[in-house]
Amino acid sequence: MSEVPTAAISRLVTYLRILEELETREIVRTSSTDLAERAGVSAFQVRKDLAYFGRFGTRGLGYSVAILKRELMRVLGLNQTWNVVIVGVGRLGQAIANYPGASDYQFQYVGLFDVSPELVGRRVRDLTVRHIAELKDFVRENKVDMGFLAVPPERAQDAAQAMVTAGVRGILNFAPVVIGPRPLEGRSESRSADGNVLQDSGDDWRGVIVENVDFLAGMKRLAFYTLNPHLKDSPVPEDPA
């Protein structure tokens, strides 16, 4: 598979949503032109995005809605169960935990974590909120694929580091800050009691995928483009061929 642009993945998610809507309306076939009109892109862009992953249509007949939906679910990894922990169970974390659509796409919440004495021990969506100090043991004893981070910005880096150290390899970050590896400062080398060199936090982060969901940044972009609608990206033009 050639390198796939991040924007193409985002568009696949949009195509999948459109296919689900078509399926609920009992529409069995669609086309690149129809998908393009509904997604706000060009038909050429639809065909190009899908071509990264194979050939799904039939010339002159378009796409089977059911088959294309199934294939996009496979490509996006939504045909398997993903076990998720939520770190930060304040109002935002609880809203995420109670969102009804996650289970439709095989996202299963298996653990909730916080540091607040007022929240630890409470029941949210049939799960007991645990202290984040228990996260490492929990991940070791349970299959955890990803974590959602919903803590205040000043706590985000420490919470993210706790997730990565525990073995969580994918983080959906709702905090409006950049998270990532932080080198140990003030010392060039640290050793354990048995003399082994300790890894810094950067080693823990190798292979960790972070996706950021920044509502405030989105609001700022919306304000700018509302004032300057002519600067908003226009659809990709049709391929002259």
Coordinates of C-alpha atoms in Angstrom, one line a residue:
M1 CA 0.0 0.0 0.0
S2 CA 1.4 3.4 -0.9
E3 CA 1.5 6.2 1.6
V4 CA -2.0 7.4 2.4
P5 CA -2.6 11.1 3.2
T6 CA -4.2 11.8 6.5
A7 CA -6.9 13.8 4.7
A8 CA -7.8 10.7 2.7
I9 CA -8.5 8.8 5.9
S10 CA -10.8 11.6 7.1
R11 CA -12.7 11.4 3.9
L12 CA -13.1 7.7 4.1
V13 CA -14.8 8.2 7.5
T14 CA -17.2 10.7 5.7
Y15 CA -17.8 8.2 2.9
L16 CA -18.7 5.5 5.4
R17 CA -21.2 7.8 7.2
I18 CA -22.8 8.5 3.8
L19 CA -23.0 4.8 2.9
E20 CA -24.7 4.1 6.3
E21 CA -27.2 6.8 5.5
L22 CA -27.9 5.3 2.1
E23 CA -28.3 1.9 3.6
T24 CA -30.9 3.1 6.1
R25 CA -32.8 4.5 3.1
E26 CA -32.5 1.1 1.4
I27 CA -30.5 2.5 -1.5
V28 CA -28.4 -0.4 -2.8
R29 CA -26.1 1.3 -5.3
T30 CA -24.2 4.5 -5.5
S31 CA -21.5 6.2 -7.6
S32 CA -18.4 8.3 -7.2
T33 CA -20.4 11.3 -8.4
D34 CA -23.2 10.7 -5.9
L35 CA -20.7 10.2 -3.0
A36 CA -18.8 13.3 -4.1
E37 CA -21.9 15.5 -4.1
R38 CA -22.8 14.3 -0.6
A39 CA -19.3 14.6 0.7
G40 CA -18.5 18.0 -0.8
V41 CA -15.6 16.8 -2.9
S42 CA -15.0 15.8 -6.5
A43 CA -15.8 12.4 -8.1
F44 CA -12.1 12.2 -9.0
Q45 CA -11.2 12.7 -5.3
V46 CA -13.5 9.9 -4.3
R47 CA -12.0 7.5 -6.8
K48 CA -8.5 8.5 -5.9
D49 CA -9.2 8.0 -2.1
L50 CA -10.7 4.5 -2.7
A51 CA -7.9 3.5 -5.0
Y52 CA -5.4 3.6 -2.2
F53 CA -7.0 0.5 -0.8
G54 CA -8.2 -1.5 -3.9
R55 CA -10.9 -1.6 -6.5
F56 CA -14.4 -1.6 -5.2
G57 CA -16.7 -0.6 -8.0
T58 CA -17.7 -1.8 -11.4
R59 CA -17.4 0.4 -14.5
G60 CA -20.8 1.7 -15.5
L61 CA -22.5 0.3 -12.4
G62 CA -20.8 2.2 -9.6
Y63 CA -20.6 0.7 -6.1
S64 CA -22.7 -1.7 -4.1
V65 CA -23.5 0.3 -0.9
A66 CA -23.3 -2.8 1.3
I67 CA -20.0 -4.1 -0.2
L68 CA -18.3 -0.7 -0.1
K69 CA -19.5 -0.1 3.4
R70 CA -18.1 -3.5 4.5
E71 CA -14.8 -2.8 2.8
L72 CA -14.4 0.7 4.3
M73 CA -15.2 -0.8 7.8
R74 CA -12.4 -3.3 7.2
V75 CA -10.0 -0.7 6.0
L76 CA -10.7 1.6 9.0
G77 CA -10.4 -1.4 11.4
L78 CA -14.0 -1.1 12.4
N79 CA -14.7 -4.8 11.9
Q80 CA -12.9 -5.7 15.2
T81 CA -13.4 -4.7 18.8
W82 CA -11.3 -2.0 20.3
N83 CA -11.0 -1.9 24.1
V84 CA -10.8 1.7 25.4
V85 CA -9.9 3.3 28.7
I86 CA -10.9 6.9 29.5
V87 CA -8.5 8.9 31.6
G88 CA -10.3 11.9 33.1
V89 CA -13.9 11.3 34.2
G90 CA -15.1 14.9 34.7
R91 CA -18.0 16.3 32.7
L92 CA -16.3 15.8 29.3
G93 CA -15.1 12.3 30.2
Q94 CA -18.5 11.2 31.4
A95 CA -20.1 12.6 28.3
I96 CA -17.7 10.6 26.1
A97 CA -18.4 7.5 28.2
N98 CA -22.1 7.9 27.8
Y99 CA -22.0 8.6 24.1
P100 CA -24.2 5.9 22.6
G101 CA -22.6 5.7 19.1
A102 CA -19.2 4.3 20.2
S103 CA -20.4 0.7 20.5
D104 CA -21.8 0.8 17.0
Y105 CA -18.3 0.9 15.7
Q106 CA -16.8 -1.8 18.1
F107 CA -15.3 0.7 20.6
Q108 CA -15.8 -0.9 24.0
Y109 CA -15.1 1.0 27.2
V110 CA -13.3 -1.2 29.6
G111 CA -11.9 1.2 32.2
L112 CA -12.3 4.7 33.6
F113 CA -9.6 6.5 35.5
D114 CA -9.2 9.7 37.4
V115 CA -7.3 11.2 40.4
S116 CA -10.2 13.1 42.1
P117 CA -11.4 11.5 45.4
E118 CA -14.9 12.7 44.5
L119 CA -14.9 10.6 41.3
V120 CA -12.8 7.5 42.2
G121 CA -15.2 4.7 43.2
R122 CA -18.2 6.2 41.4
R123 CA -20.1 4.2 38.9
V124 CA -20.3 5.6 35.3
R125 CA -21.9 3.5 32.6
D126 CA -21.6 0.3 34.6
L127 CA -17.9 0.8 35.2
T128 CA -16.3 1.9 38.5
V129 CA -13.9 4.8 38.3
R130 CA -10.4 3.8 39.4
H131 CA -7.5 5.8 40.5
I132 CA -4.9 6.4 37.7
A133 CA -2.3 4.8 39.9
E134 CA -4.1 1.5 39.0
L135 CA -3.8 2.0 35.3
K136 CA -0.5 0.1 34.7
D137 CA -1.7 -3.0 36.5
F138 CA -5.1 -2.7 34.7
V139 CA -3.5 -2.6 31.3
R140 CA -1.2 -5.5 32.2
E141 CA -4.2 -7.6 33.2
N142 CA -6.6 -6.5 30.5
K143 CA -6.4 -6.0 26.8
V144 CA -6.4 -2.3 26.2
D145 CA -6.0 -0.9 22.6
M146 CA -6.4 2.8 23.1
G147 CA -7.2 5.5 25.6
F148 CA -9.2 8.7 25.5
L149 CA -7.6 11.6 27.4
A150 CA -10.1 14.1 28.8
V151 CA -8.2 16.0 31.6
P152 CA -7.5 19.7 32.1
P153 CA -4.6 20.9 29.9
E154 CA -2.2 21.3 32.9
R155 CA -2.7 17.6 33.7
A156 CA -2.6 16.3 30.1
Q157 CA 1.1 15.6 29.7
D158 CA 1.4 13.7 33.0
A159 CA -1.8 11.7 32.3
A160 CA -0.6 10.9 28.8
Q161 CA 2.8 9.7 30.1
A162 CA 1.0 7.5 32.6
M163 CA -1.0 6.0 29.8
V164 CA 2.0 5.4 27.6
T165 CA 4.1 4.0 30.5
A166 CA 1.2 1.6 31.2
G167 CA 1.3 0.3 27.6
V168 CA -1.5 2.2 25.9
R169 CA -0.4 2.6 22.3
G170 CA -3.1 4.9 20.9
I171 CA -4.4 8.2 22.5
L172 CA -7.3 10.3 21.5
N173 CA -6.4 13.6 23.1
F174 CA -9.3 16.0 24.0
A175 CA -7.0 18.4 26.0
P176 CA -6.2 21.6 24.1
V177 CA -2.4 21.0 24.4
V178 CA 0.3 19.2 22.5
I179 CA 1.3 15.9 24.3
G180 CA 4.3 13.8 23.5
P181 CA 7.6 12.5 24.9
R182 CA 9.5 14.7 27.3
P183 CA 13.2 13.9 27.9
L184 CA 14.5 13.8 31.4
E185 CA 16.1 17.1 32.2
G186 CA 19.2 17.8 34.3
R187 CA 20.8 14.4 33.9
S188 CA 22.4 12.7 31.0
E189 CA 21.9 9.2 32.3
S190 CA 19.9 7.4 35.0
R191 CA 20.5 3.9 36.3
S192 CA 18.3 1.5 38.2
A193 CA 19.3 -0.2 41.4
D194 CA 20.8 -3.1 39.4
G195 CA 22.9 -0.8 37.3
N196 CA 20.8 -0.8 34.1
V197 CA 20.4 2.4 32.2
L198 CA 16.9 3.7 32.5
Q199 CA 15.1 4.8 29.3
D200 CA 13.8 8.3 29.1
S201 CA 10.1 9.0 28.3
G202 CA 10.9 9.3 24.6
D203 CA 11.6 5.5 24.4
D204 CA 8.1 4.8 25.8
W205 CA 6.5 6.9 23.1
R206 CA 7.9 4.9 20.1
G207 CA 5.0 3.6 18.1
V208 CA 2.4 5.5 20.0
I209 CA -0.3 7.2 17.9
V210 CA -1.9 10.4 19.1
E211 CA -5.0 12.0 17.5
N212 CA -6.0 15.4 18.8
V213 CA -9.6 16.7 19.2
D214 CA -9.3 20.4 19.9
F215 CA -12.8 22.0 20.1
L216 CA -11.4 25.4 20.8
A217 CA -9.1 25.3 17.8
G218 CA -12.1 24.3 15.6
M219 CA -14.1 27.2 16.9
K220 CA -11.2 29.6 16.1
R221 CA -11.0 28.2 12.5
L222 CA -14.7 28.5 12.2
A223 CA -14.6 32.2 13.3
F224 CA -11.9 32.9 10.7
Y225 CA -13.6 31.2 7.8
T226 CA -16.9 32.8 8.7
L227 CA -15.3 36.2 8.3
N228 CA -13.3 35.0 5.3
P229 CA -15.4 32.4 3.4
H230 CA -13.6 33.0 0.1
L231 CA -10.4 31.6 1.7
K232 CA -12.0 28.3 2.6
D233 CA -10.6 25.4 0.5
S234 CA -12.7 24.7 -2.6
P235 CA -13.4 21.1 -3.8
V236 CA -10.7 19.4 -5.8
P237 CA -11.3 20.0 -9.5
E238 CA -12.3 17.1 -11.8
D239 CA -9.5 15.2 -13.5
P240 CA -9.5 16.4 -17.1
A241 CA -8.9 12.9 -18.3

